[in-house]
Tab-separated table of N, CA and C in Angstrom:
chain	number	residue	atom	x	y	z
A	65	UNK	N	12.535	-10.097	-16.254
A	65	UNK	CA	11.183	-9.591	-16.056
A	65	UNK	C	11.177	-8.092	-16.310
A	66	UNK	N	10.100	-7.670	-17.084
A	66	UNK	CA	9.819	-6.213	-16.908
A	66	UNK	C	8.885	-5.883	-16.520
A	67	UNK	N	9.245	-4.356	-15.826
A	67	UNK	CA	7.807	-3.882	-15.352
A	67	UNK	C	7.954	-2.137	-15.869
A	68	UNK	N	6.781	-1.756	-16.514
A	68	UNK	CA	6.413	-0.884	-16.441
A	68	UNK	C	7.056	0.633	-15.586
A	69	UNK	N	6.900	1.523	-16.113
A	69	UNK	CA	7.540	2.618	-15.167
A	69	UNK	C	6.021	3.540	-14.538
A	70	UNK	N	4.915	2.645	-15.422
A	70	UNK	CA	3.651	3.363	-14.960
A	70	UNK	C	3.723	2.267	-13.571
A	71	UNK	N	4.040	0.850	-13.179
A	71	UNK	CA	3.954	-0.113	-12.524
A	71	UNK	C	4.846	0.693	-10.735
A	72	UNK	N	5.839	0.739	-11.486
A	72	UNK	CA	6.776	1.873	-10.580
A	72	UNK	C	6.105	3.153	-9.251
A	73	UNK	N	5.377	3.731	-10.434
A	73	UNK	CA	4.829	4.936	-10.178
A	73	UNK	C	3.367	4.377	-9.363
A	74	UNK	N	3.026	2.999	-9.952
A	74	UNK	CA	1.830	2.627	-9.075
A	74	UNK	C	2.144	2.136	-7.617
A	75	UNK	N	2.912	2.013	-7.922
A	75	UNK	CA	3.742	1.082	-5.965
A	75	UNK	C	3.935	2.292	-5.393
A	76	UNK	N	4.517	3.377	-6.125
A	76	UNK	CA	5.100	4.893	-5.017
A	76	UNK	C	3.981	4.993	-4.644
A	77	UNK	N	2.812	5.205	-5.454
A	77	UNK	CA	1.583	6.056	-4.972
A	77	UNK	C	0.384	4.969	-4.111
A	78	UNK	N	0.562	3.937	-4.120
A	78	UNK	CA	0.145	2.882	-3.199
A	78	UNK	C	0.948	3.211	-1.706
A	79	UNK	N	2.430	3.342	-1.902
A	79	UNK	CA	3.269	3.680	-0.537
A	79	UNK	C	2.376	5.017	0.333
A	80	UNK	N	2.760	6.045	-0.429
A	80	UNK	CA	2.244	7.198	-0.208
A	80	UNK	C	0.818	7.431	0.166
A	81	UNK	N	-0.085	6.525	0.063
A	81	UNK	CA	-1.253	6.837	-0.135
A	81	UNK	C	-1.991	5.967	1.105
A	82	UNK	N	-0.777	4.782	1.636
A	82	UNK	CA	-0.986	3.876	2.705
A	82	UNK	C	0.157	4.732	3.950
A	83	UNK	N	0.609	6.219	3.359
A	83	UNK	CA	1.432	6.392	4.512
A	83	UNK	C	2.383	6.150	5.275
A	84	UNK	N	2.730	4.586	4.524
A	84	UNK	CA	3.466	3.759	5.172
A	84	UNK	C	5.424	4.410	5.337
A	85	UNK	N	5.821	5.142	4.657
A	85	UNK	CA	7.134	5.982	4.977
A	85	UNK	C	6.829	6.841	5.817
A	86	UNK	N	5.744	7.699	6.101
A	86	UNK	CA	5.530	8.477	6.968
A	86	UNK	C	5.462	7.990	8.554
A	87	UNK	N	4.541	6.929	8.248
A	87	UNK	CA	4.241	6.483	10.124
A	87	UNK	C	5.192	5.627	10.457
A	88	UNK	N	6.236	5.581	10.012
A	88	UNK	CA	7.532	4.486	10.342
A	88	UNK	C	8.298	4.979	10.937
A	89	UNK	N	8.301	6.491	11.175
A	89	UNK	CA	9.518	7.146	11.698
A	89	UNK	C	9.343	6.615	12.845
A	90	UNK	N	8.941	6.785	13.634
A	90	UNK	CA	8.335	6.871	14.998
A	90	UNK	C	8.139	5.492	15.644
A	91	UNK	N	8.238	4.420	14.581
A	91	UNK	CA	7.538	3.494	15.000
A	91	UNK	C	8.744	2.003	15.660
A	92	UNK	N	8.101	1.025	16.075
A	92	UNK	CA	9.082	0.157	16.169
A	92	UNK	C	9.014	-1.234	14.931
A	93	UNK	N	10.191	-1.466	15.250
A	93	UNK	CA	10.112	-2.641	13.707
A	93	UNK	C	8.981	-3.285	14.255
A	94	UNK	N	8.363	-4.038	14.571
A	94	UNK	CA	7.148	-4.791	15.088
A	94	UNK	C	6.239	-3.972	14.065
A	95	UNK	N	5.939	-2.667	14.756
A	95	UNK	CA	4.720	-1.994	14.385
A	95	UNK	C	5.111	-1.898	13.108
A	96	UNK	N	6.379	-1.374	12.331
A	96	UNK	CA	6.254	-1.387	11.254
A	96	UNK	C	6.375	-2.392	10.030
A	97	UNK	N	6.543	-3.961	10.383
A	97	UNK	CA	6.648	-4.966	10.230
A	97	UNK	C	5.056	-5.113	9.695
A	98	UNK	N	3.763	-4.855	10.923
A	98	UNK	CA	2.778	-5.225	11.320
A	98	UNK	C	2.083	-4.306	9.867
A	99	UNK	N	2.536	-3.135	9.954
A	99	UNK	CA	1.863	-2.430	8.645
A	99	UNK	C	1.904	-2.831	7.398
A	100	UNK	N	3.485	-3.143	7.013
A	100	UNK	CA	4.002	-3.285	6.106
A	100	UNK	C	2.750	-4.870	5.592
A	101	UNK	N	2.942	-5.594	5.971
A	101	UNK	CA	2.279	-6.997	5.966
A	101	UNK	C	0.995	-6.638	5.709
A	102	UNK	N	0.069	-5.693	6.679
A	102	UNK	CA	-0.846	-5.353	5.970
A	102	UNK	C	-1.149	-4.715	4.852
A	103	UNK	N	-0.532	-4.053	4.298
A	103	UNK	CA	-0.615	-3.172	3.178
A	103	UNK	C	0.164	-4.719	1.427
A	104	UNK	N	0.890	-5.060	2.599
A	104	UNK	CA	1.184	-6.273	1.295
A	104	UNK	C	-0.215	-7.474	1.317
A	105	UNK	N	-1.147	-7.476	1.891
A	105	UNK	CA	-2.036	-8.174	1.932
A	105	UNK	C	-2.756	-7.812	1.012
A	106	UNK	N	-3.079	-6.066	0.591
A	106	UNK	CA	-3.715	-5.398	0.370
A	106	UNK	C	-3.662	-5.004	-1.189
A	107	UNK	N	-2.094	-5.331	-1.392
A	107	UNK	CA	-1.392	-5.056	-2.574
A	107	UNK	C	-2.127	-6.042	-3.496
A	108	UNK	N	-2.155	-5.384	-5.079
A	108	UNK	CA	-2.662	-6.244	-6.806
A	108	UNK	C	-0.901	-6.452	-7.049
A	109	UNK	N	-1.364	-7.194	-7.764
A	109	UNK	CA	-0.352	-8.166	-8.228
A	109	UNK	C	0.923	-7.215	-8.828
A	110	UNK	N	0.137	-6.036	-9.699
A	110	UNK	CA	1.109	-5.193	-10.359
A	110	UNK	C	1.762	-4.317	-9.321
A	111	UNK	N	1.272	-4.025	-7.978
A	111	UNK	CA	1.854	-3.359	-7.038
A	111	UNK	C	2.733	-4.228	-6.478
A	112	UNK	N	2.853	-5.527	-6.311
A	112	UNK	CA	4.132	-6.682	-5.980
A	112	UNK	C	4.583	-6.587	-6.594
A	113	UNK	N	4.619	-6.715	-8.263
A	113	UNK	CA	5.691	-6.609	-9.145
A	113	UNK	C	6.816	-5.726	-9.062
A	114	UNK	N	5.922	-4.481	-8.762
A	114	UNK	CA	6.878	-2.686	-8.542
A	114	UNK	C	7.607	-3.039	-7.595
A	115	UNK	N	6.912	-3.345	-6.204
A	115	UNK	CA	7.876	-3.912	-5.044
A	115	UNK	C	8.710	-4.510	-5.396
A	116	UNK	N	8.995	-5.822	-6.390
A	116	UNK	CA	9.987	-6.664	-5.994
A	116	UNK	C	11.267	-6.051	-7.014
A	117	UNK	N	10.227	-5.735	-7.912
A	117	UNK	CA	11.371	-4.548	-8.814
A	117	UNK	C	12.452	-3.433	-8.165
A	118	UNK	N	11.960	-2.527	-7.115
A	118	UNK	CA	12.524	-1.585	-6.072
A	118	UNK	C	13.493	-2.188	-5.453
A	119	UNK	N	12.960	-3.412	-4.776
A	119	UNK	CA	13.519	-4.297	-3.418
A	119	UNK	C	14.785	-4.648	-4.772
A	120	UNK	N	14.774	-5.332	-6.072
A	120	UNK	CA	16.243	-5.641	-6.717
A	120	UNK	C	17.209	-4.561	-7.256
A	121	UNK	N	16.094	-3.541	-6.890
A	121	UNK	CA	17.040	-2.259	-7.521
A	121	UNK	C	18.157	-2.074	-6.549
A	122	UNK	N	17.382	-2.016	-5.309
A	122	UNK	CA	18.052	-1.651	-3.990
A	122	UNK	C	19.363	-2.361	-3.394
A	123	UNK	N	18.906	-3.995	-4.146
A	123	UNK	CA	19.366	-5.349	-3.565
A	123	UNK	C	20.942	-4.925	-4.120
A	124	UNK	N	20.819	-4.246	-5.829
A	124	UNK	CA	21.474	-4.294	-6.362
A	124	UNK	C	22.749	-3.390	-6.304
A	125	UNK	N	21.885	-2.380	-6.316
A	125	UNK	CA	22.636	-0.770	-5.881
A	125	UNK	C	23.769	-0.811	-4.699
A	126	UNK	N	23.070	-1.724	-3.434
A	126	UNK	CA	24.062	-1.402	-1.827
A	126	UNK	C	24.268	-0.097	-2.171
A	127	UNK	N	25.025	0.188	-1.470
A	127	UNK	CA	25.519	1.193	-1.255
A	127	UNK	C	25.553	2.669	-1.663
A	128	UNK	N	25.687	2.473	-2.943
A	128	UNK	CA	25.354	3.333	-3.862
A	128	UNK	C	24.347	4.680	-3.964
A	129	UNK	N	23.185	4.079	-3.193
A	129	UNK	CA	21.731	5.056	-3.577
A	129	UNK	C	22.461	6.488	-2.269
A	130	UNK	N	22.131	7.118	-3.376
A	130	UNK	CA	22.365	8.532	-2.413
A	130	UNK	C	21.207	9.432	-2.435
């Protein structure tokens, strides 16, 4: 599958724009569970794509990301 690096850049700025890295510090997995779910409710199709793209980057990387 490919996605776009404009697709990429649309998921960061969906993150950023729902806050959702910011209000997590603080928060408990529940609450941030509870967000997360909402904002994936909320998500277009091309913003899942970016997600699942990230989530295999990550899957892939372990360890690695510095």
């Amino acid at each position: 599958m490919h996605t776009s690096i404009y697709n990429q850049g649309s998921f960061a700025n969906f993150l950023y724009q729902r806050r959702l890295l910011a209000t997590t510090i603080n928060h408990s997995e529940d609450e941030i569970l509870k967000k997360g779910l909402k904002a994936l409710a909320k998500m277009t199709q091309e913003e899942f794509e970016g997600l699942k793209l990230i989530l295999r980057i990550l899957i892939t990387k372990g360890g690695e990301i510095k």
